[in-house]
Coordinates of C-alpha atoms in Angstrom, one line a residue:
X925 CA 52.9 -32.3 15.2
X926 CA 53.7 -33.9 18.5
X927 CA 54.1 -32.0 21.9
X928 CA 55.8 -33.2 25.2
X929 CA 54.7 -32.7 28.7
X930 CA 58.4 -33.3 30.6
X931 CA 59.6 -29.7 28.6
X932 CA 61.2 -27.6 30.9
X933 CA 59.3 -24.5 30.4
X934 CA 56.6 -26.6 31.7
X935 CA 58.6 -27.7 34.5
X936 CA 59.2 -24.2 35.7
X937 CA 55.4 -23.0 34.9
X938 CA 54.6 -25.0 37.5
X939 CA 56.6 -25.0 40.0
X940 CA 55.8 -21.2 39.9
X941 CA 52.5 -21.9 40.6
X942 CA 52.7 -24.1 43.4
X943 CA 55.3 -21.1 44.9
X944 CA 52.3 -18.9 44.7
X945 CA 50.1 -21.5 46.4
X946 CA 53.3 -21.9 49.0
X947 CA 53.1 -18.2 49.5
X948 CA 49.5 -17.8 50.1
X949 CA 49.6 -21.0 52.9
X950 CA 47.7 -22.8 50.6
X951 CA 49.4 -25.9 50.6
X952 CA 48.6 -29.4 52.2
X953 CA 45.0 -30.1 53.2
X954 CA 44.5 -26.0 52.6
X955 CA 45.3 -26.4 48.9
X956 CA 43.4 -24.6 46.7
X957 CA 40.7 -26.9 45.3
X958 CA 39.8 -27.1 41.2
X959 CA 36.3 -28.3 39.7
X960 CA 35.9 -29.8 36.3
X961 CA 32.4 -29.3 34.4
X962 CA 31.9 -31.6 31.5
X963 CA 30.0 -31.7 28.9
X964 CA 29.5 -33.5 25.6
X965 CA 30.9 -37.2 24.2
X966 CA 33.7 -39.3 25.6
X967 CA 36.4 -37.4 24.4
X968 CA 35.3 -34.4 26.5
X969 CA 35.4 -36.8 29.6
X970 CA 38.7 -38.0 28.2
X971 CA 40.1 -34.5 28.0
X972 CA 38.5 -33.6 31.4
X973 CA 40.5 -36.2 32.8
X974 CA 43.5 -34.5 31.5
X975 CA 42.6 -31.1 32.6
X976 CA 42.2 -32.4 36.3
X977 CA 45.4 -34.4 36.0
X978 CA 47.5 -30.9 35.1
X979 CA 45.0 -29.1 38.3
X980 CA 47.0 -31.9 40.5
X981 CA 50.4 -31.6 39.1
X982 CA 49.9 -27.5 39.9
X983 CA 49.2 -28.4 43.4
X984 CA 45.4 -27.8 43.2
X985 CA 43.0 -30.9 45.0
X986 CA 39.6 -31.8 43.7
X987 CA 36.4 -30.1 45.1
X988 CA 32.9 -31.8 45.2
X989 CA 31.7 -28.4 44.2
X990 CA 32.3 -25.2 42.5
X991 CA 31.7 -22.9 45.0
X992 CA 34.6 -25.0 47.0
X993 CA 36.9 -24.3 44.1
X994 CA 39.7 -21.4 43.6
X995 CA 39.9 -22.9 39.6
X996 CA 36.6 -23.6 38.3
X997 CA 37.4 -25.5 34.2
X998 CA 34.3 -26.0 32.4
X999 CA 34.9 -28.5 29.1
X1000 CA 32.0 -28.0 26.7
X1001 CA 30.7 -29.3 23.8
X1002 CA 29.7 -27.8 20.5
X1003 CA 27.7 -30.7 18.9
X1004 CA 24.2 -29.3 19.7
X1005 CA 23.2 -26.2 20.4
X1006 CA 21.6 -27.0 23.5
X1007 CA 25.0 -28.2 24.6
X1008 CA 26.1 -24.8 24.0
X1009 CA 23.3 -22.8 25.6
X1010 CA 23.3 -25.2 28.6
X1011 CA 27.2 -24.8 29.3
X1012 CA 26.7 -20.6 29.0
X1013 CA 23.8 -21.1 31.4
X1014 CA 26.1 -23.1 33.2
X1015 CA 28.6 -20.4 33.5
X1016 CA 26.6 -17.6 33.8
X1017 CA 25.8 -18.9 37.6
X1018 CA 29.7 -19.2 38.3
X1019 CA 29.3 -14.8 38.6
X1020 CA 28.5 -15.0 41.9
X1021 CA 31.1 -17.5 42.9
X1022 CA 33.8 -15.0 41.6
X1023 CA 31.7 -12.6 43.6
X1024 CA 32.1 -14.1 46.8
X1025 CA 35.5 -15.0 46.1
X1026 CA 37.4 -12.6 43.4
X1027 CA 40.8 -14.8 43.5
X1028 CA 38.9 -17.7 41.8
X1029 CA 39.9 -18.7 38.3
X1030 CA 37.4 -19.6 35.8
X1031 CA 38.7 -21.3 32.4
X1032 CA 35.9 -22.4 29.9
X1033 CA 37.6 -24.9 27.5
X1034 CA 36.4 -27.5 25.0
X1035 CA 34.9 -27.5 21.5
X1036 CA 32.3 -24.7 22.0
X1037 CA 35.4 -21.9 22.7
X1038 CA 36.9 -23.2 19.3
X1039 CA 34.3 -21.7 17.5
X1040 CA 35.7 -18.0 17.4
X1041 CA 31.7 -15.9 17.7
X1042 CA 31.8 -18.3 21.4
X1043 CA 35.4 -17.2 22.3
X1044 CA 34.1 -13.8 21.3
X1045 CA 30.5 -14.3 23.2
X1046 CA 32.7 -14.8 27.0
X1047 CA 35.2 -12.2 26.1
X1048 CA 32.3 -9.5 26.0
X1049 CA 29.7 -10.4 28.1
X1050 CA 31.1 -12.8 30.7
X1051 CA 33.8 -10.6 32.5
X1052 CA 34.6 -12.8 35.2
X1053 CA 35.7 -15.8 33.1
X1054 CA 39.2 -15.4 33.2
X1055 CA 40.7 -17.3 30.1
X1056 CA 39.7 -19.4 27.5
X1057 CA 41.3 -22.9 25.4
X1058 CA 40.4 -24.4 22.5
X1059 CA 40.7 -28.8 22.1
X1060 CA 44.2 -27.8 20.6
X1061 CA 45.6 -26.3 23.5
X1062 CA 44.7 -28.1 26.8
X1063 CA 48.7 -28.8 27.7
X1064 CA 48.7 -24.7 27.9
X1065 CA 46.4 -25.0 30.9
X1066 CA 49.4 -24.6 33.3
X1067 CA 50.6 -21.3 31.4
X1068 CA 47.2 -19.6 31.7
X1069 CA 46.8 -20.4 34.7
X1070 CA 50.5 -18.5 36.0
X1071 CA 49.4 -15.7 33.9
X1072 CA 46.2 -15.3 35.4
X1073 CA 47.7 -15.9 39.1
X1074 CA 50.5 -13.5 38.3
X1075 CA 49.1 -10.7 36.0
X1076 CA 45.3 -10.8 36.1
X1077 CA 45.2 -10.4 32.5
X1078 CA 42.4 -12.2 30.3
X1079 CA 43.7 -14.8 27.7
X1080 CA 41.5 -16.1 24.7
X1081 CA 43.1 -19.4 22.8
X1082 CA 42.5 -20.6 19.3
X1083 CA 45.0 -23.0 18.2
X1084 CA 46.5 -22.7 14.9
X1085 CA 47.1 -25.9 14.8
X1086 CA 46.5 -29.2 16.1
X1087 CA 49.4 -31.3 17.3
X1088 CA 49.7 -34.3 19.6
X1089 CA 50.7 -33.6 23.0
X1090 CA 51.7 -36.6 25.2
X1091 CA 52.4 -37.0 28.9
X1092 CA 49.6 -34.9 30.0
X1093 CA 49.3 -36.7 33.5
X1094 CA 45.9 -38.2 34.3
X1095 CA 43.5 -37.7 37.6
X1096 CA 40.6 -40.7 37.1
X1097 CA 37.5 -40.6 39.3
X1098 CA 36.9 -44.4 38.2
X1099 CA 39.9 -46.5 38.8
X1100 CA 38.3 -49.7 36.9
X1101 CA 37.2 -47.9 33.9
X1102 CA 39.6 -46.1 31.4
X1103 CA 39.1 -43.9 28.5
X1104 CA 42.2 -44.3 26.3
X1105 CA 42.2 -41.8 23.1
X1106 CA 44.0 -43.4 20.0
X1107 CA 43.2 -40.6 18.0
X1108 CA 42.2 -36.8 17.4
X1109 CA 40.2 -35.0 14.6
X1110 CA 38.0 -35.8 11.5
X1111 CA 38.6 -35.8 7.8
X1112 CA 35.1 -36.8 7.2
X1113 CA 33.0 -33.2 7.0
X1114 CA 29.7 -34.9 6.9
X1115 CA 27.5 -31.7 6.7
X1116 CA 25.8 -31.5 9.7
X1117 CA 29.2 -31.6 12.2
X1118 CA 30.8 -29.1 13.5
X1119 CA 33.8 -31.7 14.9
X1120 CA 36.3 -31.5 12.1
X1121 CA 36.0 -27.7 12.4
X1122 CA 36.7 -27.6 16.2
X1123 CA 38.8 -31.2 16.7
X1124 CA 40.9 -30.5 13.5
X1125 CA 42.4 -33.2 10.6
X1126 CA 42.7 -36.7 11.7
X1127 CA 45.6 -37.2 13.5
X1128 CA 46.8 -40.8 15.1
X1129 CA 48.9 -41.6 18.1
X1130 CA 52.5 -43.8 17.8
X1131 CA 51.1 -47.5 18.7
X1132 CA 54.3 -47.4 21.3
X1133 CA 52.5 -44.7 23.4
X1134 CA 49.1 -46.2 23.3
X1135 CA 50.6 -49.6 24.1
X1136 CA 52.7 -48.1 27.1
X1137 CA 49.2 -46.0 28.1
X1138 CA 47.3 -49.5 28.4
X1139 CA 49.5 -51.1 30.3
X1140 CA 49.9 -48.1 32.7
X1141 CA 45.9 -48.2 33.2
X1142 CA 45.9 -51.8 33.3
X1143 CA 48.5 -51.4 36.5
X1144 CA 46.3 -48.4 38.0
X1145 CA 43.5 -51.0 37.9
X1146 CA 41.8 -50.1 34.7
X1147 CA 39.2 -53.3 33.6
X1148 CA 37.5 -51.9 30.9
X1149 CA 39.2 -49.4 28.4
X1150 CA 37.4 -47.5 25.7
X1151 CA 39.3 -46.7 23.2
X1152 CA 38.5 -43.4 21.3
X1153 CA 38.5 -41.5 18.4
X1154 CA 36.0 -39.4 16.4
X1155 CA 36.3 -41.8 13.8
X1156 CA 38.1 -44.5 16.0
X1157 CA 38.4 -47.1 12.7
X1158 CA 40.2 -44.4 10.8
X1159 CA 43.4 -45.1 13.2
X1160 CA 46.7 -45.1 11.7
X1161 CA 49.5 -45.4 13.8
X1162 CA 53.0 -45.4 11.6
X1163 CA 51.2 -48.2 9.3
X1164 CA 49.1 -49.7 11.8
X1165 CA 45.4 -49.7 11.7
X1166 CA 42.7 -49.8 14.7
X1167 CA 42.6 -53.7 14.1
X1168 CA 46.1 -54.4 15.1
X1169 CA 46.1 -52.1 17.4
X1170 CA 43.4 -53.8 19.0
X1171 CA 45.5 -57.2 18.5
X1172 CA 48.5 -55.8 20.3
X1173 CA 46.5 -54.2 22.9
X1174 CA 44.6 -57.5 23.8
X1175 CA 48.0 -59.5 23.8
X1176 CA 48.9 -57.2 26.9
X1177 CA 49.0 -59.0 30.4
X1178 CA 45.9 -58.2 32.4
X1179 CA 42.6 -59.2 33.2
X1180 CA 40.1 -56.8 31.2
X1181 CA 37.7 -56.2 28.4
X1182 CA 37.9 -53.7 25.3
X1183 CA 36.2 -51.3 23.6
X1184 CA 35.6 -48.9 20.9
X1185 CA 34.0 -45.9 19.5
X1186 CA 33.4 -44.3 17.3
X1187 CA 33.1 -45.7 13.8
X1188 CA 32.0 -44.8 10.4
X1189 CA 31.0 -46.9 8.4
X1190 CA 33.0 -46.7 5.5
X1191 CA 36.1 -47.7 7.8
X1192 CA 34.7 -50.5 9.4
X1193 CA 36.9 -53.1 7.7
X1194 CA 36.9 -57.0 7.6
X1195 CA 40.0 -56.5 9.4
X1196 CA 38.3 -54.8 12.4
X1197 CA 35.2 -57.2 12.7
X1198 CA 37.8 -60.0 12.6
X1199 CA 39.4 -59.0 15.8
X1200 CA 35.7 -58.6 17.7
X1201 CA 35.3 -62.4 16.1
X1202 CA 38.7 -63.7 17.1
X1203 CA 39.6 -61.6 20.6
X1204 CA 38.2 -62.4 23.6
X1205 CA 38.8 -59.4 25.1
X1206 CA 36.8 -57.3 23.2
X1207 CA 33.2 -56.8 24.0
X1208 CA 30.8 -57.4 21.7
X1209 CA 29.8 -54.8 21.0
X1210 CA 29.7 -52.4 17.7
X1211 CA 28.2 -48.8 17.7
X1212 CA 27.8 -47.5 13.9
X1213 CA 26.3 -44.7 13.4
X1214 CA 23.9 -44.8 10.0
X1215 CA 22.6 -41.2 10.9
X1216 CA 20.0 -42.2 8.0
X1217 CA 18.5 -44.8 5.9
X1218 CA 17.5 -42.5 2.7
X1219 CA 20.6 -42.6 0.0
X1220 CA 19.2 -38.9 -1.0
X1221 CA 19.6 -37.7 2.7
X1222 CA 23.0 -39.8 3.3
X1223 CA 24.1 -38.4 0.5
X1224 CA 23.0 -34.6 1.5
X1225 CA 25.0 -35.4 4.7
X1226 CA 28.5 -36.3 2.7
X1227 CA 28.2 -39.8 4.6
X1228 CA 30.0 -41.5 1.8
X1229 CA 28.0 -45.0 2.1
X1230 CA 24.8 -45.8 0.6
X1231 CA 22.1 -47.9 2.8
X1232 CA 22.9 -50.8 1.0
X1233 CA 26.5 -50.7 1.4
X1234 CA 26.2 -50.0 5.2
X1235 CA 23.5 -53.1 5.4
X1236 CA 26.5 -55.3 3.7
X1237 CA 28.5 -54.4 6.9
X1238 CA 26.1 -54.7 8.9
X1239 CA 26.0 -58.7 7.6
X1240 CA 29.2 -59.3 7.9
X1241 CA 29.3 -58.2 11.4
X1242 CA 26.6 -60.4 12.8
X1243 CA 28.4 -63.2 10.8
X1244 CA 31.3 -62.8 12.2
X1245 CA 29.9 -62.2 16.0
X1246 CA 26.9 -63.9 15.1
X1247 CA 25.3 -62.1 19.2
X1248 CA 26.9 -58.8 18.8
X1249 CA 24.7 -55.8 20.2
X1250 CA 24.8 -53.4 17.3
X1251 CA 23.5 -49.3 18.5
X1252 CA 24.0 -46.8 16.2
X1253 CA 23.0 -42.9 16.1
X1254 CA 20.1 -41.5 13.8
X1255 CA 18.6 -37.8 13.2
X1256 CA 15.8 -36.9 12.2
X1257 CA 14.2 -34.1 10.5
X1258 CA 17.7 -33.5 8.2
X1259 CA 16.7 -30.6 5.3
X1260 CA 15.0 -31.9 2.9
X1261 CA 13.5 -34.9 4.3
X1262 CA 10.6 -36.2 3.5
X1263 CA 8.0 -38.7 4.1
X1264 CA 9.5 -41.4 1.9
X1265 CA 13.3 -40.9 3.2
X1266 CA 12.0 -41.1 7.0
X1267 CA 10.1 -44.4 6.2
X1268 CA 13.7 -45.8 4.7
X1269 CA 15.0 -45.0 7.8
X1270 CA 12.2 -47.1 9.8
X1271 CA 13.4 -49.9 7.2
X1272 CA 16.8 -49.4 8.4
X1273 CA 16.0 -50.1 11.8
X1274 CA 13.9 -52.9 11.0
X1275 CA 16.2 -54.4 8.9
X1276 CA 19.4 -54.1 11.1
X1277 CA 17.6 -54.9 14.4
X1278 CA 19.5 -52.4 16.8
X1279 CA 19.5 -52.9 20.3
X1280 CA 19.4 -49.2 20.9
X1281 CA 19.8 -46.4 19.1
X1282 CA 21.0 -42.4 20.3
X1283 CA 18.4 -40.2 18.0
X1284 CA 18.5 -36.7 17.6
X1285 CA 16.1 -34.3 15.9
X1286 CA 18.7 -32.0 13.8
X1287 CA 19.7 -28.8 14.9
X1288 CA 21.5 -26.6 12.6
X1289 CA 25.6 -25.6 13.9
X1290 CA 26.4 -22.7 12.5
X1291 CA 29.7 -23.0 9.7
X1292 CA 28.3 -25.7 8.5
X1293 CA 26.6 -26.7 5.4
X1294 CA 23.6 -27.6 6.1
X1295 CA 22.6 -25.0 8.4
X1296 CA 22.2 -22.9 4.7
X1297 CA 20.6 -26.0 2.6
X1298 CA 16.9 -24.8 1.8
X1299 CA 14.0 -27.5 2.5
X1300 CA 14.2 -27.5 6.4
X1301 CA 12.0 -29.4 7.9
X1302 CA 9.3 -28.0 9.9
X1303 CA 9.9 -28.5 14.0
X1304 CA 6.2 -30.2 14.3
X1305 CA 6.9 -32.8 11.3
X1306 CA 10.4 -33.5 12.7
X1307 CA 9.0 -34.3 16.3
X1308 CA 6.5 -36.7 15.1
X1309 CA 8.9 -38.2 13.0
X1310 CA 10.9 -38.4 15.9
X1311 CA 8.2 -40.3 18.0
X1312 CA 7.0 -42.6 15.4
X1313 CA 10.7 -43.7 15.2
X1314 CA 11.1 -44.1 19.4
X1315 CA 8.1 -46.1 19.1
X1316 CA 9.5 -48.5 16.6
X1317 CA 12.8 -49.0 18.3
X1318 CA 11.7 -49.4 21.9
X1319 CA 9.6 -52.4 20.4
X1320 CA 12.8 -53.5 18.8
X1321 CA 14.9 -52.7 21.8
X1322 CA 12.6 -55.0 23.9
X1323 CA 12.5 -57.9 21.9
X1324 CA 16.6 -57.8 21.9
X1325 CA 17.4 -57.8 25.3
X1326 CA 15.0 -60.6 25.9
X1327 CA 17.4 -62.8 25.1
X1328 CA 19.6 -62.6 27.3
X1329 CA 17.0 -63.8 30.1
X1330 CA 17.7 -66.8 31.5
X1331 CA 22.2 -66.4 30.2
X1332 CA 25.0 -66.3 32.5
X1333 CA 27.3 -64.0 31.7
X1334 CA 30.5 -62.1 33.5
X1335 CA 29.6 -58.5 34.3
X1336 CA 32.3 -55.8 35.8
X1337 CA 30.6 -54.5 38.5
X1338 CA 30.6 -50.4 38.3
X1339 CA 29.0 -49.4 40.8
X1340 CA 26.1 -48.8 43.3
X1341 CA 22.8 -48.3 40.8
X1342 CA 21.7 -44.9 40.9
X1343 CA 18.0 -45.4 40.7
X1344 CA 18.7 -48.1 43.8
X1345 CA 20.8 -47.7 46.3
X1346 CA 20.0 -51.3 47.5
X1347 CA 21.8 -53.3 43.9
X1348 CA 25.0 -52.5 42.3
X1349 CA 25.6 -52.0 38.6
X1350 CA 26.9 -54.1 36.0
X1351 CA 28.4 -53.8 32.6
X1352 CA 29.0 -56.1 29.9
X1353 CA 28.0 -56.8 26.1
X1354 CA 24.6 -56.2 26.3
X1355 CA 23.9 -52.1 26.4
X1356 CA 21.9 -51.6 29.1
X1357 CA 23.0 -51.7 32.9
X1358 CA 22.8 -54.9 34.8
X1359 CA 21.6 -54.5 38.1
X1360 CA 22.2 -56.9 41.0
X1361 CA 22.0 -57.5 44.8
X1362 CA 25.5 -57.7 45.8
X1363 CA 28.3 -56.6 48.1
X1364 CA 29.8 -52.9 47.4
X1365 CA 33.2 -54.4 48.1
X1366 CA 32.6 -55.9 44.3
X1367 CA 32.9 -52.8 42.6
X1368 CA 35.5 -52.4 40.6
X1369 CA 35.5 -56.3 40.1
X1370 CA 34.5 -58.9 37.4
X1371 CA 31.6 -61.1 38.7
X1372 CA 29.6 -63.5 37.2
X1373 CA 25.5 -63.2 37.2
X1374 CA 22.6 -64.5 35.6
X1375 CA 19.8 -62.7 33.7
X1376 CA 16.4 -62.7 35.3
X1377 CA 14.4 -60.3 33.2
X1378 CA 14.7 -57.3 31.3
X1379 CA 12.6 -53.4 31.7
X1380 CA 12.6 -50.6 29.7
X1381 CA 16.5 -49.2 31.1
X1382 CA 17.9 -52.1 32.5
X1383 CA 18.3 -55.5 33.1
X1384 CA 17.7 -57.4 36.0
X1385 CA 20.2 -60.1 37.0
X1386 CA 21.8 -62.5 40.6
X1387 CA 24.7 -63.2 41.2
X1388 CA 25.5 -66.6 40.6

């Protein structure tokens, strides 16, 4: 299903609004101001972008803070429970904004609210929040907002359905970086993830509007675009897959660098580590997630690969881009593991050499199948596990980004660092941030550096 944002119903919807802002003298440098909370993946920040693009187009301005804000959105995420509990913590302090200020809207959006018991959870005990949307349903944004302007009345979404909804207008924070979603959903139902259950079946974009995306982020100044998807490889756009997607994307006029995330494994094709080999504009860099080395555990997880078969890609990817920086994402602690299935997964980082991994000890999400398999693991084995496996890694980690000392290389420069406000920030193959002396008038702007030693977060470089 596919949605369009020029409708006239939309039209209308807000137009109303901004009458009601008109009528209230809030208009101009009085506008009412919005606030977006994020939390969660890339997608979220993705979506968060679109949310704060539709706050614009209803005649709100952005606020540095919530308690400046007469719509307050909070995008959450359902991945980990702490997520959850974080973003209700989160909200929980927004009752004494609404105190202060009973015309202020809050909407609480995002995968968490999908999950009916959390929609439930804010109806009943969080009586200031005054309407919720599911991922399905961020193009009604405009439509809960009118109603809650115009009749006060609480609104609680759950799509039926998931659809593709293009045009939502965009409001970026960071000109020269671009998220650019190519896809929606997951067919995978590895047991542990709660995604296909609150981002619904896979679902691709028409290559036409991706392509005419890009080039509208490339002319707003966009240098390096991400492209995303929660399984980003799966991409089929009217016959085309992420590959020649990627082809057509890099053929566009423009000077920038290319992305991608996230795979699976079992959709990383030849085709698709061809185009790292073969297009200059796409960093080198691959994150695949291998969530576990044990063939008992992937296989508990419904990962669909066996270690072996994920190592074979592995090969073939540092043949083909023979320097790639390879990360990937690993839990620990899964039901039923034990000692031996941990140590394959200390094999699998030996043998695959990542320069970083994103490890997480495994919570249970409620509705899905493993949070009912017996065997869990107890919370003491599962954190030394955890630690044992840091250790490992951060000597791996180390000996990665060590060679890069002593390489020039062309960084785009993001921004001031934030743990010195003396060097800027750079970003480039190589996973960690580069940091610099340099002129701020270089942000948002390729330069070229070289690597002068490495540390435990970062990289050291000058500019050349």
């Amino acid at each position: 299903m596919s949605n369009c944002m020029t409708e006239g119903g939309l039209d209308a919807t807000v137009s109303a609004i901004r009458k009601i802002h008109e009528k209230r003298g809030k208009t101009g440098s009085a506008a009412p101001g919005y606030y977006v909370q994020t939390f969660g993946c890339q997608q979220n920040e993705a979506d968060s972008e679109r949310l704060a693009g539709l706050c614009r187009m209803m005649g709100y301005r952005r606020v540095d803070t919530p308690d400046e804000a007469d719509l307050i959105l909070v995008n959450t995420c359902a991945v980990r429970e702490h997520a959850e509990k974080k973003a209700l913590s989160i909200i929980g302090t927004y009752k004494h904004i609404r105190e202060k200020n009973p015309d202020l809207l809050i909407g609480v959006g995002g995968c968490m609210v999908t999950q009916k018991h959390r929609a439930d959870k804010l109806k009943m005990s969080y009586p200031y929040v005054s309407f919720t949307f599911d991922t399905g349903a961020i193009h009604r944004l405009p439509s809960l907002v009118h109603n809650a302007l115009t009749s006060g009345a609480r609104q609680f979404v759950i799509s039926d359905e998931y659809g593709i909804t293009e045009g939502i207008p965009l409001d970026r924070t960071a000109k020269h970086m671009a998220w650019l979603s190519v896809m929606y959903g997951c067919n995978n139902f590895c047991s542990y993830c709660i995604v296909p259950y609150v981002r619904g079946r896979e679902r691709s974009r028409k290559p036409e509007d991706i392509l005419e995306e890009a080039r509208m982020l490339i002319a707003d100044g966009a240098k390096d675009i991400t492209l995303l998807g929660q399984n980003v490889n799966s991409y089929d756009g009217c016959g085309m897959d992420i590959a020649e997607l990627m082809h057509r994307i890099c053929a566009l006029d423009g000077d920038f660098q290319l992305r991608f995330m996230t795979s699976h494994p079992k959709d990383a094709s030849d085709r698709l580590i061809e185009a790292m080999a073969t297009e200059e504009k796409i960093v080198g860099h691959f994150h695949l997630p291998v969530q576990s080395g044990s063939d008992p555990i992937l296989k508990a997880m419904n990962r669909k690969y066996t270690a072996e078969q994920y190592l074979e890609k592995i090969e073939k990817l540092k043949k083909a881009v023979p320097d790639v920086s390879i990360t990937s994402d690993i839990i620990v602690g899964f039901p039923g593991e034990t000692e031996e299935d941990f140590e394959a997964t200390m094999d699998m980082l030996r043998a695959v050499r990542y320069d970083m991994i994103f490890s997480f000890i495994y919570s249970p999400r409620t509705g899905t199948p493993a949070a009912s398999m017996p065997n869990p693991v107890p919370h003491e084995v599962s954190t030394a596990r955890f630690e044992r496996m840091l250790a490992l890694q951060n000597g791996i980690s180390d000996e990665r980004l060590s060679r890069f000392v002593g390489r020039k290389m062309r960084v785009l420069v993001e921004g001031v660092s934030k743990t010195d406000s003396g060097m800027l920030t750079g970003r480039a193959a190589p996973i960690r941030p580069i940091h610099f002396a340099g002129d701020t008038s270089l942000i948002g702007e390729f330069a070229d550096v070289e690597i002068t030693g490495t540390s435990a977060f970062s990289i050291e470089a000058k500019l050349i």
